[in-house]
Amino acid sequence: MAQEVSEYLSQNPRVAAWVEALRCDGETDKHWRHRRDFLLRNAGDLAPAGGAASASTDEAADAESGTRNRQLQQLISFSMAWANHVFLGCRYPQKVMDKILSMAEGIKVTDAPTYTTRDELVAKVKKRGISSSNG
């Protein structure tokens, strides 16, 4: 997958420049590589197309630009939430988790850290307490 993305970006320099501009300062290469995959997988028509951009300034174009900007900001937010979940163990409301996990289907992350939630730790302690008192 990583090779395919690299090849695609080398053949599409406008897309490569566009997505690279979305990288956060301090984002590790590993985190960025996976978040970039998430962005490219879900960008649809938000990513630049080939050819020169038109300079239309009518109201319809402005409205479309505003909608595209909101969609892009939402995509960036979802990508960051997904990366935070995978690499930092962050949790979000179930509706957000369902959305970001469905958007990330097919992205393979190797060597991602694993986290245990407080609820899982408490459940383990309770289970041990119950089983040891019964034994």
PDB file of C-alpha atoms in Angstrom, residues 7-121:
ATOM      1  CA  GLU A   7       3.928   6.020  -6.780  1.00  0.00           C
ATOM      2  CA  TYR A   8       0.566   7.828  -7.030  1.00  0.00           C
ATOM      3  CA  LEU A   9       2.012  10.947  -5.391  1.00  0.00           C
ATOM      4  CA  SER A  10       5.069  10.925  -7.642  1.00  0.00           C
ATOM      5  CA  GLN A  11       2.737  10.897 -10.659  1.00  0.00           C
ATOM      6  CA  ASN A  12       0.467  13.627  -9.228  1.00  0.00           C
ATOM      7  CA  PRO A  13       2.651  16.473  -7.938  1.00  0.00           C
ATOM      8  CA  ARG A  14      -0.297  18.822  -7.282  1.00  0.00           C
ATOM      9  CA  VAL A  15      -1.940  16.233  -5.058  1.00  0.00           C
ATOM     10  CA  ALA A  16       1.407  15.529  -3.367  1.00  0.00           C
ATOM     11  CA  ALA A  17       1.912  19.231  -2.599  1.00  0.00           C
ATOM     12  CA  TRP A  18      -1.693  19.586  -1.429  1.00  0.00           C
ATOM     13  CA  VAL A  19      -1.585  16.654   0.983  1.00  0.00           C
ATOM     14  CA  GLU A  20       1.903  17.529   2.241  1.00  0.00           C
ATOM     15  CA  ALA A  21       0.586  20.972   3.245  1.00  0.00           C
ATOM     16  CA  LEU A  22      -1.813  19.166   5.629  1.00  0.00           C
ATOM     17  CA  ARG A  23       1.008  17.628   7.671  1.00  0.00           C
ATOM     18  CA  CYS A  24       1.254  18.936  11.227  1.00  0.00           C
ATOM     19  CA  ASP A  25       4.452  20.221  12.766  1.00  0.00           C
ATOM     20  CA  GLY A  26       5.996  17.557  14.949  1.00  0.00           C
ATOM     21  CA  GLU A  27       4.075  14.711  13.317  1.00  0.00           C
ATOM     22  CA  THR A  28       6.377  11.701  13.040  1.00  0.00           C
ATOM     23  CA  ASP A  29       7.006  10.154   9.638  1.00  0.00           C
ATOM     24  CA  LYS A  30       5.153   7.012  10.717  1.00  0.00           C
ATOM     25  CA  HIS A  31       2.094   8.906  11.953  1.00  0.00           C
ATOM     26  CA  TRP A  32       2.103  11.132   8.894  1.00  0.00           C
ATOM     27  CA  ARG A  33       2.387   8.227   6.455  1.00  0.00           C
ATOM     28  CA  HIS A  34      -0.741   6.603   7.874  1.00  0.00           C
ATOM     29  CA  ARG A  35      -2.695   9.844   8.312  1.00  0.00           C
ATOM     30  CA  ARG A  36      -1.771  10.808   4.733  1.00  0.00           C
ATOM     31  CA  ASP A  37      -3.214   7.484   3.567  1.00  0.00           C
ATOM     32  CA  PHE A  38      -6.397   8.266   5.503  1.00  0.00           C
ATOM     33  CA  LEU A  39      -6.628  11.726   3.909  1.00  0.00           C
ATOM     34  CA  LEU A  40      -5.995  10.489   0.372  1.00  0.00           C
ATOM     35  CA  ARG A  41      -8.414   7.589   0.770  1.00  0.00           C
ATOM     36  CA  ASN A  42     -11.212   9.944   1.841  1.00  0.00           C
ATOM     37  CA  ALA A  43     -10.405  13.182  -0.019  1.00  0.00           C
ATOM     38  CA  GLY A  44     -12.543  12.488  -3.070  1.00  0.00           C
ATOM     39  CA  ASP A  45     -12.901  15.698  -5.048  1.00  0.00           C
ATOM     40  CA  LEU A  46     -11.341  17.788  -2.256  1.00  0.00           C
ATOM     41  CA  ALA A  47      -7.888  16.974  -3.619  1.00  0.00           C
ATOM     42  CA  PRO A  48      -6.775  19.109  -6.566  1.00  0.00           C
ATOM     43  CA  ALA A  49      -7.344  17.747 -10.041  1.00  0.00           C
ATOM     44  CA  GLY A  50      -4.878  17.977 -12.889  1.00  0.00           C
ATOM     45  CA  GLY A  51      -4.693  21.092 -15.031  1.00  0.00           C
ATOM     46  CA  ALA A  52      -4.933  24.761 -14.177  1.00  0.00           C
ATOM     47  CA  ALA A  53      -7.463  25.937 -11.625  1.00  0.00           C
ATOM     48  CA  SER A  54     -10.143  28.311 -12.884  1.00  0.00           C
ATOM     49  CA  ALA A  55     -10.432  31.754 -11.302  1.00  0.00           C
ATOM     50  CA  SER A  56     -14.220  32.031 -11.229  1.00  0.00           C
ATOM     51  CA  THR A  57     -15.479  34.530  -8.647  1.00  0.00           C
ATOM     52  CA  ASP A  58     -19.248  34.287  -8.926  1.00  0.00           C
ATOM     53  CA  GLU A  59     -21.428  33.555  -5.887  1.00  0.00           C
ATOM     54  CA  ALA A  60     -21.936  29.897  -6.792  1.00  0.00           C
ATOM     55  CA  ALA A  61     -18.177  29.356  -6.923  1.00  0.00           C
ATOM     56  CA  ASP A  62     -17.759  31.150  -3.582  1.00  0.00           C
ATOM     57  CA  ALA A  63     -20.469  29.013  -1.977  1.00  0.00           C
ATOM     58  CA  GLU A  64     -18.906  25.872  -3.394  1.00  0.00           C
ATOM     59  CA  SER A  65     -15.517  26.976  -2.103  1.00  0.00           C
ATOM     60  CA  GLY A  66     -16.973  27.506   1.381  1.00  0.00           C
ATOM     61  CA  THR A  67     -18.568  24.063   1.317  1.00  0.00           C
ATOM     62  CA  ARG A  68     -15.330  22.465   0.115  1.00  0.00           C
ATOM     63  CA  ASN A  69     -13.387  24.243   2.869  1.00  0.00           C
ATOM     64  CA  ARG A  70     -15.789  22.945   5.528  1.00  0.00           C
ATOM     65  CA  GLN A  71     -15.555  19.442   4.089  1.00  0.00           C
ATOM     66  CA  LEU A  72     -11.763  19.664   4.067  1.00  0.00           C
ATOM     67  CA  GLN A  73     -11.671  20.862   7.675  1.00  0.00           C
ATOM     68  CA  GLN A  74     -13.955  17.994   8.667  1.00  0.00           C
ATOM     69  CA  LEU A  75     -11.752  15.496   6.819  1.00  0.00           C
ATOM     70  CA  ILE A  76      -8.638  16.856   8.550  1.00  0.00           C
ATOM     71  CA  SER A  77     -10.393  16.613  11.918  1.00  0.00           C
ATOM     72  CA  PHE A  78     -11.459  13.032  11.266  1.00  0.00           C
ATOM     73  CA  SER A  79      -7.923  12.120  10.153  1.00  0.00           C
ATOM     74  CA  MET A  80      -6.447  13.574  13.328  1.00  0.00           C
ATOM     75  CA  ALA A  81      -9.033  11.856  15.526  1.00  0.00           C
ATOM     76  CA  TRP A  82      -8.266   8.554  13.805  1.00  0.00           C
ATOM     77  CA  ALA A  83      -4.496   9.004  14.193  1.00  0.00           C
ATOM     78  CA  ASN A  84      -4.951  10.002  17.838  1.00  0.00           C
ATOM     79  CA  HIS A  85      -7.033   6.884  18.412  1.00  0.00           C
ATOM     80  CA  VAL A  86      -4.559   4.549  16.707  1.00  0.00           C
ATOM     81  CA  PHE A  87      -1.295   6.006  17.978  1.00  0.00           C
ATOM     82  CA  LEU A  88      -2.245   7.627  21.290  1.00  0.00           C
ATOM     83  CA  GLY A  89      -5.184   5.519  22.437  1.00  0.00           C
ATOM     84  CA  CYS A  90      -7.655   8.423  22.464  1.00  0.00           C
ATOM     85  CA  ARG A  91     -11.370   7.623  22.531  1.00  0.00           C
ATOM     86  CA  TYR A  92     -14.218   9.704  21.156  1.00  0.00           C
ATOM     87  CA  PRO A  93     -18.015   9.490  21.252  1.00  0.00           C
ATOM     88  CA  GLN A  94     -19.242   6.280  19.634  1.00  0.00           C
ATOM     89  CA  LYS A  95     -20.668   8.088  16.601  1.00  0.00           C
ATOM     90  CA  VAL A  96     -17.244   9.611  15.891  1.00  0.00           C
ATOM     91  CA  MET A  97     -15.462   6.310  16.480  1.00  0.00           C
ATOM     92  CA  ASP A  98     -17.807   4.519  14.067  1.00  0.00           C
ATOM     93  CA  LYS A  99     -17.234   7.210  11.430  1.00  0.00           C
ATOM     94  CA  ILE A 100     -13.438   7.316  11.640  1.00  0.00           C
ATOM     95  CA  LEU A 101     -13.059   3.542  11.792  1.00  0.00           C
ATOM     96  CA  SER A 102     -15.243   3.109   8.716  1.00  0.00           C
ATOM     97  CA  MET A 103     -13.254   5.806   6.904  1.00  0.00           C
ATOM     98  CA  ALA A 104     -10.025   3.963   7.770  1.00  0.00           C
ATOM     99  CA  GLU A 105     -11.126   0.534   6.561  1.00  0.00           C
ATOM    100  CA  GLY A 106      -8.305  -1.108   4.658  1.00  0.00           C
ATOM    101  CA  ILE A 107      -5.506   1.007   6.135  1.00  0.00           C
ATOM    102  CA  LYS A 108      -2.985  -1.364   7.682  1.00  0.00           C
ATOM    103  CA  VAL A 109      -1.066   0.040  10.633  1.00  0.00           C
ATOM    104  CA  THR A 110       1.760  -2.150  11.827  1.00  0.00           C
ATOM    105  CA  ASP A 111       3.465  -1.729  15.179  1.00  0.00           C
ATOM    106  CA  ALA A 112       0.684   0.468  16.553  1.00  0.00           C
ATOM    107  CA  PRO A 113       0.806   0.677  20.331  1.00  0.00           C
ATOM    108  CA  THR A 114      -1.887  -1.068  22.317  1.00  0.00           C
ATOM    109  CA  TYR A 115      -3.633   0.618  25.199  1.00  0.00           C
ATOM    110  CA  THR A 116      -5.725  -0.600  28.076  1.00  0.00           C
ATOM    111  CA  THR A 117      -8.542   1.659  29.173  1.00  0.00           C
ATOM    112  CA  ARG A 118      -9.275   2.416  32.792  1.00  0.00           C
ATOM    113  CA  ASP A 119     -12.533   0.493  32.497  1.00  0.00           C
ATOM    114  CA  GLU A 120     -10.650  -2.563  31.221  1.00  0.00           C
ATOM    115  CA  LEU A 121      -8.175  -2.346  34.113  1.00  0.00           C
TER     116      LEU A 121
END
